[in-house]
Short mmCIF file of C-alpha atoms in Angstrom, two decimals:
data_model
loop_
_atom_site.label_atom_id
_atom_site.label_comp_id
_atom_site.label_asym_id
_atom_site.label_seq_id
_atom_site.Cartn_x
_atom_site.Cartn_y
_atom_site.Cartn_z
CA UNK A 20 81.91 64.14 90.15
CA UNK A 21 80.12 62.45 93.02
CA UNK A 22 79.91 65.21 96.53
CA UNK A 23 82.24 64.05 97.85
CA UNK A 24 84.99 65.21 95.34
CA UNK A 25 83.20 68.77 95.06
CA UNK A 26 83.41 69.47 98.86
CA UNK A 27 86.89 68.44 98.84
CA UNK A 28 87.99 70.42 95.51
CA UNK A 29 85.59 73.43 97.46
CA UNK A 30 87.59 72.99 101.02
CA UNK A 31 90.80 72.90 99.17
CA UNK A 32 90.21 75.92 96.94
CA UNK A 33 88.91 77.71 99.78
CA UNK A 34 91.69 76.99 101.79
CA UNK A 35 94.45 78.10 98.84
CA UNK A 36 92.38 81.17 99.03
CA UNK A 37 93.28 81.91 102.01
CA UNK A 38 96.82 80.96 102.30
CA UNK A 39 97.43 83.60 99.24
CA UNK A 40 95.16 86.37 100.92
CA UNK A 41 96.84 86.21 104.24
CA UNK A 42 100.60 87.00 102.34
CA UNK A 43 99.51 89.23 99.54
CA UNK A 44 99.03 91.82 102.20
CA UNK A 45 100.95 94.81 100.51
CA UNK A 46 103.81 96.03 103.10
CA UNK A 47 104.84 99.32 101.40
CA UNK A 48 105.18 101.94 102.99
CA UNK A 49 105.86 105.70 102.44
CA UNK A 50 108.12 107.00 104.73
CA UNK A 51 107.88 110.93 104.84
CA UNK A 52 110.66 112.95 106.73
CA UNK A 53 108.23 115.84 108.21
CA UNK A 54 111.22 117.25 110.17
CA UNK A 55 113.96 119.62 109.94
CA UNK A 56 116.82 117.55 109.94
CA UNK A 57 117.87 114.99 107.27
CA UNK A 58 117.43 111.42 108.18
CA UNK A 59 120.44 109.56 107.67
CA UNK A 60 119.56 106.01 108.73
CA UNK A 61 116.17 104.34 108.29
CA UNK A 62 115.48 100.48 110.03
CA UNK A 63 112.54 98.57 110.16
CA UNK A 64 112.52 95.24 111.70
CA UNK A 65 109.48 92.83 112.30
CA UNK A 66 108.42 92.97 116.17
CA UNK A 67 109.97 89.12 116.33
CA UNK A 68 113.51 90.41 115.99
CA UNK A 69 115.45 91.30 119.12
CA UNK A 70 117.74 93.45 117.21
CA UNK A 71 117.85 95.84 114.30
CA UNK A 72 118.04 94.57 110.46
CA UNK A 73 120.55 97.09 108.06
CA UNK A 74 120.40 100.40 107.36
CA UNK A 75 117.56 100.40 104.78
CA UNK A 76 118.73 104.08 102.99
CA UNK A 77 122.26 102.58 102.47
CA UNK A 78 124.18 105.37 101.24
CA UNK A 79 120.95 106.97 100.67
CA UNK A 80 119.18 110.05 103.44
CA UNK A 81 116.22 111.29 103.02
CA UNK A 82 116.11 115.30 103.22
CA UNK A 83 113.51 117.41 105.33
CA UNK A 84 110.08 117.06 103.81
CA UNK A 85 111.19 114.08 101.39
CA UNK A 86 109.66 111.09 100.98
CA UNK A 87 110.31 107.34 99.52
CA UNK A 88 108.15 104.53 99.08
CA UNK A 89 110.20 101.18 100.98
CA UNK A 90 108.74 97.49 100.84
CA UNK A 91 109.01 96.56 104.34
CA UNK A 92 108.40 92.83 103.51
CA UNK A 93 111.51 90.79 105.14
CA UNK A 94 109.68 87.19 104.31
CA UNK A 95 108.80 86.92 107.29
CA UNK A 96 104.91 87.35 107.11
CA UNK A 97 104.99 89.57 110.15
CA UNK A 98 102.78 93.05 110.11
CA UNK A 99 103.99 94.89 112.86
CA UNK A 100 107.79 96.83 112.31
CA UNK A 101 109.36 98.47 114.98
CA UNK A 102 110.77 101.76 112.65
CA UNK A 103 114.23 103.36 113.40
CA UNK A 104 115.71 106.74 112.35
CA UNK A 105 119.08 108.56 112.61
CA UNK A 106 119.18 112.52 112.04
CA UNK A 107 122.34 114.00 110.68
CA UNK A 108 122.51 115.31 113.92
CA UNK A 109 123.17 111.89 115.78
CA UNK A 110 119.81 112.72 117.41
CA UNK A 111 117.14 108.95 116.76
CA UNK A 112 113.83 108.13 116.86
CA UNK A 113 111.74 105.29 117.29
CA UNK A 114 108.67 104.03 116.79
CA UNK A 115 107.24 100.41 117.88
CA UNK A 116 104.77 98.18 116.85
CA UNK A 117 103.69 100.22 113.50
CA UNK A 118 101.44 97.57 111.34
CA UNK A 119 102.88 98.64 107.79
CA UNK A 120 99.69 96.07 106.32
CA UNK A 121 97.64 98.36 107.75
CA UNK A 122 99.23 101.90 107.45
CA UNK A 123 100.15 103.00 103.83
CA UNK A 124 102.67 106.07 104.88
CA UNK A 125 104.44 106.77 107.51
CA UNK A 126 105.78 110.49 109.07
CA UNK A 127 108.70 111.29 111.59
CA UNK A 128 107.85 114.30 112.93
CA UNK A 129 109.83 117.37 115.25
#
């Protein structure tokens, strides 16, 4: 294989290396309800969005001092989630710009 050939097999492995590294980040997140009141609606949408995705619980809540591990991942390859949550009590909460490739859990607090 003359140089050539190596420094292009090198640039192109290099470069798939990349590529995979920059979407293997892992977007899980545990989301831990640290108040008093059960959370009835949970929404996380990438910062591009202009609106809310669905409700990510479903039929699903998540009591005072639960917690649930949710892959944020939409496909998107965005980081940063704006996160959304409903109490029981119609009362909401939200939180902007959190960078779930970053942050590993996640706590709404009173």
């Amino acid at each position: 294989m003359n140089f050539q050939m190596q420094a292009s097999a090198l640039a192109a492995a290099i470069f798939v290396m990349c590529v995979a590294d920059a979407s293997a980040y892992d977007r899980r997140v545990v989301v831990v309800n640290n108040t008093s009141t059960t959370i009835q609606e949970f929404y996380a949408s990438n910062t591009g969005q202009n609106d809310w995705q669905e409700d990510i619980f479903g039929e699903g809540a998540l009591p005072p001092g639960g917690e649930v591990t949710i892959n944020i991942d939409d496909g998107s390859g965005y980081c940063k989630y704006d996160f959304r949550a409903v109490f029981e009590d119609a009362t909401e909460t939200t939180k902007a710009g959190v960078n779930v490739c970053e942050v590993g859990r996640f706590s709404f607090e009173e």
